[in-house]
């Protein structure tokens, strides 16, 4: 008999789904049935194509592409722009998707059911990791033909394209492995997402440290850092063979081994880490005096005195939501570990900036467009983006955790006022993430006092940074309230932050790299900004669209573009911070007001008969309730 043939006949899905288990088999059969799968692929490919077309229109408007040299230059430049963009998008999608997928299983208590079955650790961990890779791999496959059109223009070899895709695929696998294992290890959704992001950033930081110690061309720096390996893959002088023999090939090998080791640890520890102590069942407390006086209970009480000790009641503030966020471990005790890792990353960046200040590199004046930025710009921007991402993830989890734990339904029937819930969550998130907010501000103050920036610009940076923190916190709460699925809310919220931080910067890079007449650049510029505005409106206002959110969705990309451009020009800093305060403040208010009115009906204690609106004899669904 042929066991392999029997295996194929027994399963309509083929050999691979059977080998990875029913967890992956279910996901592989469900994903093609979701309309969002095809929408995501279409939007992703269309976005890359529009970026390519925008660069072509901008360059063709200033010079002719009839010459082979100009076409080759354009192809190489677009290749070096799209390759890092795809690496960041797919790696982030794999990491956050893997962590949120496992965390969602924990929040809904379905992971415990899987552990009670005969599923092996490989089927659970490997199946989850492979299921997470379905979407990034699909996006990678559909983008390959687009990248292969660039060698037709010249300046790019086909081997470089395959080298870039090899680095991207390995980076995606490492991100998914880290996300799955960290989520299995930690209890809370925010812990899983934050630790996943920080661990991956530590790998990049380790590569930069290795490069600074042994030179930019260090093989070990490329072996552990995906950005440096990608830079080696896009080198015009490197082919596929040279890439494999250089540090890029070492990254493929080290990344593959690292992914296997991480997954092996997860497979071995999945039933050790889970269920966590927070969900383990305890013996029920006695309900009657007879049961309390029984000999069995008294004997158990003598063995474990802590099981019967009564805790003194704790006074609760007028706002119980804010009290819980500040006075209890609402996000788990392991949030201390996240703070410690963030402090470590902050120390690395602060040390690099300190060395630049002491050596005088940070004092060198920045040039205008086309020349180098101030030396401290990239480290400070990286620290700011990390801080904003973590605050946003914490804000999303502040609401989705309540929903997944079925606590939001209980809050809807209490006498809590809308302001107590919204502002309690908002200020509670900012308190829980205080290190991620205060430390970048302290570093900004140090730059102002050391003379790297003027005191006026220091104040502008502090005010603008705090406005962005409030915006991303409110954005997370808004997404958590509008999306039923915690994973969808997390991806939508972080995707919005990514678009505003990275997408606008890429649009700005295209516009300023091919300098020419502005009227020639206006059409492609408007296409990208309007497309981004539509995507932003779909993310923010798909459930409760309003004219304010519509205006903010289209104005915010323009304001962000203006702020970044004026920063590069090093002029009009007052107008930069004013535009940021106006744009992001208006968007924050546009999200906050619907949030308050959304809960006005179901949470106001003095509404009485207005808590349900009826049409005839059938009560309508509460606007703030979940169906």
mmCIF file of N, CA, C and O in Angstrom, residues 106 115 121-122 125 181 184-185 262-275 280:
data_model
loop_
_atom_site.group_PDB
_atom_site.id
_atom_site.type_symbol
_atom_site.label_atom_id
_atom_site.label_comp_id
_atom_site.label_asym_id
_atom_site.label_seq_id
_atom_site.Cartn_x
_atom_site.Cartn_y
_atom_site.Cartn_z
ATOM 1 N N UNK A 106 -6.520 33.320 23.238
ATOM 2 C CA UNK A 106 -6.447 33.325 24.699
ATOM 3 C C UNK A 106 -7.582 34.125 25.315
ATOM 4 O O UNK A 106 -8.191 33.703 26.310
ATOM 5 N N UNK A 115 -5.886 22.936 23.781
ATOM 6 C CA UNK A 115 -4.940 22.201 24.616
ATOM 7 C C UNK A 115 -5.563 20.955 25.229
ATOM 8 O O UNK A 115 -4.851 20.013 25.590
ATOM 9 N N UNK A 121 1.821 19.691 20.141
ATOM 10 C CA UNK A 121 2.369 21.036 20.190
ATOM 11 C C UNK A 121 2.760 21.551 18.818
ATOM 12 O O UNK A 121 2.611 22.738 18.520
ATOM 13 N N UNK A 122 3.247 20.654 17.962
ATOM 14 C CA UNK A 122 3.610 21.073 16.607
ATOM 15 C C UNK A 122 2.386 21.509 15.813
ATOM 16 O O UNK A 122 2.439 22.483 15.065
ATOM 17 N N UNK A 125 1.343 25.108 17.493
ATOM 18 C CA UNK A 125 2.286 26.199 17.253
ATOM 19 C C UNK A 125 2.613 26.324 15.770
ATOM 20 O O UNK A 125 2.525 27.409 15.178
ATOM 21 N N UNK A 181 5.207 32.700 19.326
ATOM 22 C CA UNK A 181 5.787 32.180 20.573
ATOM 23 C C UNK A 181 5.637 33.189 21.703
ATOM 24 O O UNK A 181 5.312 32.818 22.841
ATOM 25 N N UNK A 184 2.067 33.074 22.903
ATOM 26 C CA UNK A 184 1.817 31.889 23.714
ATOM 27 C C UNK A 184 2.422 32.022 25.112
ATOM 28 O O UNK A 184 1.920 31.432 26.071
ATOM 29 N N UNK A 185 3.480 32.788 25.213
ATOM 30 C CA UNK A 185 4.164 32.970 26.498
ATOM 31 C C UNK A 185 3.445 33.969 27.391
ATOM 32 O O UNK A 185 3.319 33.763 28.593
ATOM 33 N N UNK A 262 13.097 29.127 17.574
ATOM 34 C CA UNK A 262 12.004 29.806 18.287
ATOM 35 C C UNK A 262 10.745 28.949 18.273
ATOM 36 O O UNK A 262 10.068 28.792 19.305
ATOM 37 N N UNK A 263 10.406 28.386 17.121
ATOM 38 C CA UNK A 263 9.218 27.531 17.048
ATOM 39 C C UNK A 263 9.395 26.271 17.879
ATOM 40 O O UNK A 263 8.430 25.778 18.483
ATOM 41 N N UNK A 264 10.617 25.723 17.923
ATOM 42 C CA UNK A 264 10.857 24.535 18.754
ATOM 43 C C UNK A 264 10.637 24.848 20.231
ATOM 44 O O UNK A 264 10.079 24.034 20.981
ATOM 45 N N UNK A 265 11.068 26.029 20.664
ATOM 46 C CA UNK A 265 10.825 26.431 22.056
ATOM 47 C C UNK A 265 9.323 26.557 22.315
ATOM 48 O O UNK A 265 8.812 26.120 23.361
ATOM 49 N N UNK A 266 8.612 27.149 21.383
ATOM 50 C CA UNK A 266 7.169 27.273 21.546
ATOM 51 C C UNK A 266 6.464 25.929 21.588
ATOM 52 O O UNK A 266 5.527 25.726 22.377
ATOM 53 N N UNK A 267 6.892 24.989 20.746
ATOM 54 C CA UNK A 267 6.288 23.657 20.734
ATOM 55 C C UNK A 267 6.526 22.949 22.058
ATOM 56 O O UNK A 267 5.632 22.284 22.605
ATOM 57 N N UNK A 268 7.734 23.097 22.611
ATOM 58 C CA UNK A 268 8.061 22.418 23.868
ATOM 59 C C UNK A 268 7.359 23.051 25.068
ATOM 60 O O UNK A 268 7.057 22.358 26.050
ATOM 61 N N UNK A 269 7.073 24.345 25.013
ATOM 62 C CA UNK A 269 6.555 25.049 26.183
ATOM 63 C C UNK A 269 5.078 25.415 26.083
ATOM 64 O O UNK A 269 4.549 26.027 27.021
ATOM 65 N N UNK A 270 4.401 25.052 24.994
ATOM 66 C CA UNK A 270 3.033 25.524 24.815
ATOM 67 C C UNK A 270 2.121 25.042 25.933
ATOM 68 O O UNK A 270 1.248 25.796 26.407
ATOM 69 N N UNK A 271 2.289 23.822 26.397
ATOM 70 C CA UNK A 271 1.444 23.308 27.477
ATOM 71 C C UNK A 271 2.027 23.589 28.854
ATOM 72 O O UNK A 271 1.385 23.292 29.861
ATOM 73 N N UNK A 272 3.229 24.145 28.908
ATOM 74 C CA UNK A 272 3.797 24.590 30.175
ATOM 75 C C UNK A 272 3.349 26.013 30.476
ATOM 76 O O UNK A 272 3.005 26.357 31.616
ATOM 77 N N UNK A 273 3.352 26.858 29.449
ATOM 78 C CA UNK A 273 2.933 28.245 29.630
ATOM 79 C C UNK A 273 1.428 28.394 29.727
ATOM 80 O O UNK A 273 0.932 29.350 30.337
ATOM 81 N N UNK A 274 0.679 27.476 29.175
ATOM 82 C CA UNK A 274 -0.776 27.612 29.086
ATOM 83 C C UNK A 274 -1.445 26.396 29.713
ATOM 84 O O UNK A 274 -0.991 25.259 29.534
ATOM 85 N N UNK A 275 -2.560 26.579 30.420
ATOM 86 C CA UNK A 275 -3.172 27.887 30.701
ATOM 87 C C UNK A 275 -2.384 28.653 31.749
ATOM 88 O O UNK A 275 -1.742 28.059 32.612
ATOM 89 N N UNK A 280 -6.420 29.686 35.395
ATOM 90 C CA UNK A 280 -6.517 28.366 36.018
ATOM 91 C C UNK A 280 -7.649 28.344 37.023
ATOM 92 O O UNK A 280 -7.845 29.275 37.814
#
